[in-house]
JSON list of C-alpha atoms and ligand atoms in Angstrom, two decimals:
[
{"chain": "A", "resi": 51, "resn": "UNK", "atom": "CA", "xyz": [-103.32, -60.16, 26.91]},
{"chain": "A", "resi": 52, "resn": "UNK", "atom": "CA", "xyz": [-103.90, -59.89, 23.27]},
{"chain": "A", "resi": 53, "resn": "UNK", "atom": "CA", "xyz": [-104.86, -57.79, 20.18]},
{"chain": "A", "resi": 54, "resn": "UNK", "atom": "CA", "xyz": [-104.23, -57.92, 16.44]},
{"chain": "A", "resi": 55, "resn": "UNK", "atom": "CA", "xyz": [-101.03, -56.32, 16.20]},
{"chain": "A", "resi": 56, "resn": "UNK", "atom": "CA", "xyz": [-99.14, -56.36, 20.43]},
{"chain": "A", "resi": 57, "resn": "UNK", "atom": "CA", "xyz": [-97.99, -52.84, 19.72]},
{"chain": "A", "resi": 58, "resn": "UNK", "atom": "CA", "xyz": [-100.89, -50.52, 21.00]},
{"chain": "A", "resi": 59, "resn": "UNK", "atom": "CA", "xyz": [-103.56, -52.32, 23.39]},
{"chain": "A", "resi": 60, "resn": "UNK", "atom": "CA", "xyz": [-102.25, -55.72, 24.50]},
{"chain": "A", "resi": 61, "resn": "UNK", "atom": "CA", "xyz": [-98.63, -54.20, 26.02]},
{"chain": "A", "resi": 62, "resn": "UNK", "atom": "CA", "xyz": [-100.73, -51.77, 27.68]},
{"chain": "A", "resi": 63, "resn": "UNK", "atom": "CA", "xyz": [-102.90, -54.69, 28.91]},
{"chain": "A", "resi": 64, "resn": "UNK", "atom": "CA", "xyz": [-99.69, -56.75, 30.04]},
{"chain": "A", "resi": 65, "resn": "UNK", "atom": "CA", "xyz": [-98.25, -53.56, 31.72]},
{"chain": "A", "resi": 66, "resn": "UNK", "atom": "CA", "xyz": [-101.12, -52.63, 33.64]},
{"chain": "A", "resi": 67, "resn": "UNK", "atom": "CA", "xyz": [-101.78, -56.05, 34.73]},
{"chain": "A", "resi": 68, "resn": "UNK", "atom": "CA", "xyz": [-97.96, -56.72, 35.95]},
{"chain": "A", "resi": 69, "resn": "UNK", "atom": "CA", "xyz": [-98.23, -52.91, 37.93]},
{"chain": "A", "resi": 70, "resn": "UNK", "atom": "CA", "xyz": [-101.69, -54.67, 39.49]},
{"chain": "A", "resi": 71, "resn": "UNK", "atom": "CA", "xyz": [-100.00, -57.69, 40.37]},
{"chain": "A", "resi": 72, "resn": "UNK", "atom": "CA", "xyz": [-97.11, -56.20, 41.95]},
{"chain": "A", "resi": 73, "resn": "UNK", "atom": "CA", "xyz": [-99.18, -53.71, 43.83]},
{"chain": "A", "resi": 74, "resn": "UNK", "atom": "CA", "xyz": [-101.73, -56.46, 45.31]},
{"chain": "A", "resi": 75, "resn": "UNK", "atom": "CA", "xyz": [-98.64, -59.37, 45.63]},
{"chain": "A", "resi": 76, "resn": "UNK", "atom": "CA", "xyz": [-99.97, -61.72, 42.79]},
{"chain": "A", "resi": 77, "resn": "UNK", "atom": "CA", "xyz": [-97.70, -64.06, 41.76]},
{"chain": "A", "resi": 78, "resn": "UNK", "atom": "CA", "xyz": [-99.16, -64.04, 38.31]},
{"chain": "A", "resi": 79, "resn": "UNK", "atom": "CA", "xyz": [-97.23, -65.21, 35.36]},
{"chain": "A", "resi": 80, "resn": "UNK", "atom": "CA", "xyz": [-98.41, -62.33, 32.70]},
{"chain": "A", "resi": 81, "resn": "UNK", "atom": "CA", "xyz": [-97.86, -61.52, 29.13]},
{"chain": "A", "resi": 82, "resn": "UNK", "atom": "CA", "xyz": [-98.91, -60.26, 25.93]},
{"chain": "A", "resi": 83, "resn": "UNK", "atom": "CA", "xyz": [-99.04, -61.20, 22.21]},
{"chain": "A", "resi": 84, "resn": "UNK", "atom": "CA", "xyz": [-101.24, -60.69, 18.75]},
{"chain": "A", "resi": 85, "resn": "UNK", "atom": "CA", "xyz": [-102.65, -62.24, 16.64]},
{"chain": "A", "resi": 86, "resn": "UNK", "atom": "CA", "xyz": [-100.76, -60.63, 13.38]},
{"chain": "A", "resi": 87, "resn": "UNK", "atom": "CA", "xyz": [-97.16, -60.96, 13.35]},
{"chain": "A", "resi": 88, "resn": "UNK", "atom": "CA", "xyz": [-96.55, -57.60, 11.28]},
{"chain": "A", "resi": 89, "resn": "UNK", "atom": "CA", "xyz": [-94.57, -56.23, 14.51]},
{"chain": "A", "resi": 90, "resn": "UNK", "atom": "CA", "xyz": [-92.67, -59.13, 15.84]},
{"chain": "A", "resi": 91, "resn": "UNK", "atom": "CA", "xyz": [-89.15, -58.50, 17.49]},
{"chain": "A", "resi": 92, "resn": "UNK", "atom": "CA", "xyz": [-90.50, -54.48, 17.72]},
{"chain": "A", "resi": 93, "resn": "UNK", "atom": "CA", "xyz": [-91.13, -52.43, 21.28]},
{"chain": "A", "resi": 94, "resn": "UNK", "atom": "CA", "xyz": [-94.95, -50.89, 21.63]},
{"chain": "A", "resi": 95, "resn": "UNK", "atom": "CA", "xyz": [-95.52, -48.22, 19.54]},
{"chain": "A", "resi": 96, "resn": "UNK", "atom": "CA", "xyz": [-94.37, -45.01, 21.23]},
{"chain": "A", "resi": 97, "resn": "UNK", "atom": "CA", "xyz": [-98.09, -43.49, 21.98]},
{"chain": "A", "resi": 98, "resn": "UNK", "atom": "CA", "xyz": [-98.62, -46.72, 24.03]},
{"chain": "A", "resi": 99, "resn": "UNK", "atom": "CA", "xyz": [-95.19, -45.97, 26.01]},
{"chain": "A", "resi": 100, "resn": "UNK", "atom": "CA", "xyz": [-96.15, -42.49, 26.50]},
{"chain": "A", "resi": 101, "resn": "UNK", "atom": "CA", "xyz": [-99.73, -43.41, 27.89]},
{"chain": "A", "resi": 102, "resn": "UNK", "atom": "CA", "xyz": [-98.45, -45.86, 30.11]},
{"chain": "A", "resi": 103, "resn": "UNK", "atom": "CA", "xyz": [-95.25, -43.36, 31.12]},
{"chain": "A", "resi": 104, "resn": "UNK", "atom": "CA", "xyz": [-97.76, -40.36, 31.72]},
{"chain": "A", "resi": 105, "resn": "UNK", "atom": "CA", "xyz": [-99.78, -43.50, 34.32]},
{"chain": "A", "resi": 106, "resn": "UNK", "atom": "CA", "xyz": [-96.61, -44.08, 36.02]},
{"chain": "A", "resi": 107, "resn": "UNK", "atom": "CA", "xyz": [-95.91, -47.71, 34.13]},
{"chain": "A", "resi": 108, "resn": "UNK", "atom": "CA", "xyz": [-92.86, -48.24, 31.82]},
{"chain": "A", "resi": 109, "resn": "UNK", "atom": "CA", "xyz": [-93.57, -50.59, 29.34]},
{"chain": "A", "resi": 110, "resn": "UNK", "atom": "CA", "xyz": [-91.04, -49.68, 26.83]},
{"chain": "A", "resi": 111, "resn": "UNK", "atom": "CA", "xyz": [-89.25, -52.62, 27.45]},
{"chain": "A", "resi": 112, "resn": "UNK", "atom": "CA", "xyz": [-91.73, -55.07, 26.01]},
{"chain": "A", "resi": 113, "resn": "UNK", "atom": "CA", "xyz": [-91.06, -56.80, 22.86]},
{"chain": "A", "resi": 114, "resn": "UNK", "atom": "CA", "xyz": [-93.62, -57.78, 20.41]},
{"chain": "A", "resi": 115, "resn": "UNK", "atom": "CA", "xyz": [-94.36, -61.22, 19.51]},
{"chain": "A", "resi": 116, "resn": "UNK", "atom": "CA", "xyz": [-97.46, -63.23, 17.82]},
{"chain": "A", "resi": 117, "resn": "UNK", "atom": "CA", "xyz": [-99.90, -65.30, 19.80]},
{"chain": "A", "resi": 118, "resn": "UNK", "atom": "CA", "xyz": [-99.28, -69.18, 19.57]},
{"chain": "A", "resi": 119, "resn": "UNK", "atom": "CA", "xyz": [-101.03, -72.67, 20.24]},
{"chain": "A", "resi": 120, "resn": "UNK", "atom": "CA", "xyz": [-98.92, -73.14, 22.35]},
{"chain": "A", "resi": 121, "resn": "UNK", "atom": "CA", "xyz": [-100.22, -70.17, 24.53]},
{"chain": "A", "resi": 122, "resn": "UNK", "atom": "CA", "xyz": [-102.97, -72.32, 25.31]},
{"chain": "A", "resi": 123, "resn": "UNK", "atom": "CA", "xyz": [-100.97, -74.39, 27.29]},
{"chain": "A", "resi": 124, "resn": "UNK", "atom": "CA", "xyz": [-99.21, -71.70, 28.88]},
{"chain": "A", "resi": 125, "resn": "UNK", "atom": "CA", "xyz": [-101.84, -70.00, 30.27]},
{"chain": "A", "resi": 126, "resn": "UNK", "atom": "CA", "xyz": [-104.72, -69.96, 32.75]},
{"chain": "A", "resi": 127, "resn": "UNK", "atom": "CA", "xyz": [-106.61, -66.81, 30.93]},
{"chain": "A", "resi": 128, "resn": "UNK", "atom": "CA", "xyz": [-106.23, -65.26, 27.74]},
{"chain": "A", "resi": 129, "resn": "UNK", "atom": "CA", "xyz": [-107.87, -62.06, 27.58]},
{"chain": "A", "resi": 130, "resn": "UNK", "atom": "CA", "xyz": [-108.55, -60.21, 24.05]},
{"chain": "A", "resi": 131, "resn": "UNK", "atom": "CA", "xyz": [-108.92, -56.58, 23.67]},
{"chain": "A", "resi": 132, "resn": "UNK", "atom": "CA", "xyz": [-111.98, -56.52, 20.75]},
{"chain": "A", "resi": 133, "resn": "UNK", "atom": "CA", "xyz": [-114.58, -59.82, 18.76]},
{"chain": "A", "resi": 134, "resn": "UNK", "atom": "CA", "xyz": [-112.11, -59.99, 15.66]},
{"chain": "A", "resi": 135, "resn": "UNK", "atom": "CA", "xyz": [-109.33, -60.56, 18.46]},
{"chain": "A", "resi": 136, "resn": "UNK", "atom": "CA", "xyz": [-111.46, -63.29, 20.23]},
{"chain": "A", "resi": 137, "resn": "UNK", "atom": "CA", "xyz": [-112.57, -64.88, 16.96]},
{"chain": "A", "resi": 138, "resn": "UNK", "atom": "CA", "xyz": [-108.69, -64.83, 15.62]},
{"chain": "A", "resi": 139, "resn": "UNK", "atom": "CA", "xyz": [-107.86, -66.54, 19.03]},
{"chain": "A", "resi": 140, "resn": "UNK", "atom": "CA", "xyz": [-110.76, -68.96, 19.12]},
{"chain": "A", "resi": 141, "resn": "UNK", "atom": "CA", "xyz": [-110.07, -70.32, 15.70]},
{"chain": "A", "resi": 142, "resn": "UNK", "atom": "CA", "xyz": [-106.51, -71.38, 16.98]},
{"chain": "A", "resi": 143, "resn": "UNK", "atom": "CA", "xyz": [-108.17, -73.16, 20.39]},
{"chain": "A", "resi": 144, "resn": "UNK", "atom": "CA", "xyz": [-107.25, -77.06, 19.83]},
{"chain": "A", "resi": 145, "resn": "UNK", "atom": "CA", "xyz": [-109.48, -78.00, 22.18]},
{"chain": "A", "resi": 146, "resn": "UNK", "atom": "CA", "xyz": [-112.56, -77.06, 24.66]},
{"chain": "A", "resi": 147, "resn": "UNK", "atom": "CA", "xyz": [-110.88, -76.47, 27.22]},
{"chain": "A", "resi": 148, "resn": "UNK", "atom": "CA", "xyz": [-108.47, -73.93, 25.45]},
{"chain": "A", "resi": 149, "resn": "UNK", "atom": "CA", "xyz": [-111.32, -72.18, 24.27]},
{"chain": "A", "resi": 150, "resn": "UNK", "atom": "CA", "xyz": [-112.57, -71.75, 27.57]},
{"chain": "A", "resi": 151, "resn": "UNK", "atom": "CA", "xyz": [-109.87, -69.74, 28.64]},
{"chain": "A", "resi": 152, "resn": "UNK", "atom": "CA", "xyz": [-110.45, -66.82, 25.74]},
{"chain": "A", "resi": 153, "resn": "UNK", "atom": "CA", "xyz": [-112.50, -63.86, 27.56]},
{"chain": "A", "resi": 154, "resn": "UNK", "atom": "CA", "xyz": [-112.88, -60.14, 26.15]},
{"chain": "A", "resi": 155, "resn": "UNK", "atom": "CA", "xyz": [-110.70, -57.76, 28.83]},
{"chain": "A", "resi": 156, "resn": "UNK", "atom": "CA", "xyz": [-114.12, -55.87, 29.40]},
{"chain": "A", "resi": 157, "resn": "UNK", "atom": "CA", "xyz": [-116.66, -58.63, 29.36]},
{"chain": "A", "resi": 158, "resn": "UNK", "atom": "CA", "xyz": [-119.05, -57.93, 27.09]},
{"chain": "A", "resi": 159, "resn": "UNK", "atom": "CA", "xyz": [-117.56, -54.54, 25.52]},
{"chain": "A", "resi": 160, "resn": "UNK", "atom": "CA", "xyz": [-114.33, -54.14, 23.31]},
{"chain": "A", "resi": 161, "resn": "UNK", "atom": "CA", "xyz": [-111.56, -51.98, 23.88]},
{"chain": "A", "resi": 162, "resn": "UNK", "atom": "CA", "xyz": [-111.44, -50.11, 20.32]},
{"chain": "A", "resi": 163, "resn": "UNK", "atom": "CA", "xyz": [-107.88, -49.91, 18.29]},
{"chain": "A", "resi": 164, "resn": "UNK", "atom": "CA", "xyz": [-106.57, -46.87, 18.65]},
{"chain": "A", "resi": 165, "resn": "UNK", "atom": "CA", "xyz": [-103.74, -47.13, 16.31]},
{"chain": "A", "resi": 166, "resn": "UNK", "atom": "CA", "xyz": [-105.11, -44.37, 13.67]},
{"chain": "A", "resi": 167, "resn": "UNK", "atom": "CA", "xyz": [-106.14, -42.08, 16.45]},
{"chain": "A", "resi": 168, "resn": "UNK", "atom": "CA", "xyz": [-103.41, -40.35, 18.88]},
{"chain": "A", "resi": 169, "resn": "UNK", "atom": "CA", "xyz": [-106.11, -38.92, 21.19]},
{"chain": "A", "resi": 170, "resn": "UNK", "atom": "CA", "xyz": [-107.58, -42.56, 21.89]},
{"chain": "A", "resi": 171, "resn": "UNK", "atom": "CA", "xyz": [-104.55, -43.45, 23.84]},
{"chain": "A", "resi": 172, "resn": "UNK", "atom": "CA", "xyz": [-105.51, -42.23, 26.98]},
{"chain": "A", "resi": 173, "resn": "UNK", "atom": "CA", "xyz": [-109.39, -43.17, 26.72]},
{"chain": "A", "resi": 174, "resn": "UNK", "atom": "CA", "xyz": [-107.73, -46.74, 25.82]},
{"chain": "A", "resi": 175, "resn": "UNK", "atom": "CA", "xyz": [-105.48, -47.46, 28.69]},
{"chain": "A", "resi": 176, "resn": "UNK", "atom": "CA", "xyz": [-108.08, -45.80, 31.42]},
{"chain": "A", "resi": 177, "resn": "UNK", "atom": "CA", "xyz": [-110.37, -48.87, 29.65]},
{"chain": "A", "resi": 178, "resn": "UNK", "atom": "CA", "xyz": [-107.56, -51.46, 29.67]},
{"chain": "A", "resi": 179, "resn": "UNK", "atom": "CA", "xyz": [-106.81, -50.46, 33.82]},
{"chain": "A", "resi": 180, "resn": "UNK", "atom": "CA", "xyz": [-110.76, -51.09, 34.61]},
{"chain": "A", "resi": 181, "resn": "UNK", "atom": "CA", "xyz": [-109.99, -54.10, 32.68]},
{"chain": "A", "resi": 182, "resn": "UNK", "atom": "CA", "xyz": [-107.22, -55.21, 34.65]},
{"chain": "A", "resi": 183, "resn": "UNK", "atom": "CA", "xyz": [-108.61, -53.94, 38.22]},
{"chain": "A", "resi": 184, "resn": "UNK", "atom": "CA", "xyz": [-111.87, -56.02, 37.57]},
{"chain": "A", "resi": 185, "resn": "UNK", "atom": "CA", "xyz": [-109.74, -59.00, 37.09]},
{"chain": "A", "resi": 186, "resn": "UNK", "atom": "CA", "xyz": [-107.97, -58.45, 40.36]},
{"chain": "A", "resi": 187, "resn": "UNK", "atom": "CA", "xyz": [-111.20, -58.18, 42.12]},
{"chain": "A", "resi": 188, "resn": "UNK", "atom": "CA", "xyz": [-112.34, -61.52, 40.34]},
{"chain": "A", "resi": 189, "resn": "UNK", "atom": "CA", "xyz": [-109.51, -63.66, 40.91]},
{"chain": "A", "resi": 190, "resn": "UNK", "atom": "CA", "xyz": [-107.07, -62.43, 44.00]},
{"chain": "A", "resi": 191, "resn": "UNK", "atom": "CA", "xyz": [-108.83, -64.13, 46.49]},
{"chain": "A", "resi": 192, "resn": "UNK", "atom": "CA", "xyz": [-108.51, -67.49, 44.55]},
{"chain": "A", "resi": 193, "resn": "UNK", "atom": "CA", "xyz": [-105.45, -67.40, 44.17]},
{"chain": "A", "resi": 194, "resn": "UNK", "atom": "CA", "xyz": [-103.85, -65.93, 47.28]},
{"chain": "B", "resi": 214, "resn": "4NP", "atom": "P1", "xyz": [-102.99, -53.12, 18.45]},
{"chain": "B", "resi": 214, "resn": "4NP", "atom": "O1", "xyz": [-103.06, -52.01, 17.29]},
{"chain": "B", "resi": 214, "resn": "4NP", "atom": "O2", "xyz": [-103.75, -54.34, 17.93]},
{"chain": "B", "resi": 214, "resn": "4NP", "atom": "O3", "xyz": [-103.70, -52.48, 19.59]},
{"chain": "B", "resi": 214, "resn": "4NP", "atom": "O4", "xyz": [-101.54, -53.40, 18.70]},
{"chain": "B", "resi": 214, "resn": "4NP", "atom": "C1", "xyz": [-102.57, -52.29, 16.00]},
{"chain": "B", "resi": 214, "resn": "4NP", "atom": "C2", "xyz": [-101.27, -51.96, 15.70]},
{"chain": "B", "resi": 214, "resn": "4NP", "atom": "C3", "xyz": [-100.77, -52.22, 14.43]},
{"chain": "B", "resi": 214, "resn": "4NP", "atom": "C4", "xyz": [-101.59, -52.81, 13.49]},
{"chain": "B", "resi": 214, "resn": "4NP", "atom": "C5", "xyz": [-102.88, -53.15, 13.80]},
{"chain": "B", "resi": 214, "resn": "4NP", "atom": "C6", "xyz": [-103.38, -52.88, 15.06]},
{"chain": "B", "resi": 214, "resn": "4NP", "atom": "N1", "xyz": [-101.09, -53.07, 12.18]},
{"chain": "B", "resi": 214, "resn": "4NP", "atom": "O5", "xyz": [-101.87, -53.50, 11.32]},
{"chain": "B", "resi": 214, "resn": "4NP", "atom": "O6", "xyz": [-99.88, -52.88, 11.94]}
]
């Protein structure tokens, strides 16, 4: 899970997706970065750790670090939060077959920043959970 600066949207996004995984038994290896490194070494910013608190998710253990190539190799999936995110990631893609594995969390819509507005928080991680539940839909059966 990524966005620009893995203090707002992506923990969220990694958070939601490990709660999913646990619930439905996925033994999916999940995680979170961005693509700006402003915040490494820092927990999500405290509106994100209240959103996911008042969803029942603690996520306030999470610790902020910057997307690398070697992510690629890491991962299955890499899902970005907004375009600038995806274009950030592509541009880093060694290969084809990296690239291939960049997707926007919501398809073909982008899950909007909300780090100047407090009341976006909410609105952001209902966004991030259809997200993450479409992705269990779309994958649990190919993998379990
Ligand atoms: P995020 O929000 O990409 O959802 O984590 C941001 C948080 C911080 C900054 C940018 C976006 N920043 O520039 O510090």
């Amino acid at each position: 899970m990524v966005c620009l600066g893995n203090i707002c949207r992506s923990p969220l996004a990694e958070g939601v997706m490990q709660h999913l995984a646990d619930k439905h038994s996925l033994d999916w290896q999940i995680d979170s970065a961005g693509t700006g490194g402003w915040h490494v070494g820092e927990g999500p910013d405290r509106r994100s750790v209240r959103a996911a608190h008042n969803n029942g998710i603690d996520i306030s253990r999470q610790i902020c670090r910057k997307f690398s190539k070697r992510d690629f190799d890491e991962f299955d999936l890499i899902f970005v939060m907004d375009k600038s995110n995806y274009a950030d990631v592509l541009a880093m893609a060694p290969n084809q077959e990296a690239a291939a594995k960049v997707r926007l969390l919501l398809g073909d819509k982008e899950v909007p920043d909300p780090y100047y507005d407090d009341t976006q928080f909410q609105p952001v991680f209902e966004m991030i959970e259809e997200g993450c539940k479409d992705i269990v839909k779309q994958f649990k059966s190919n993998t379990n």
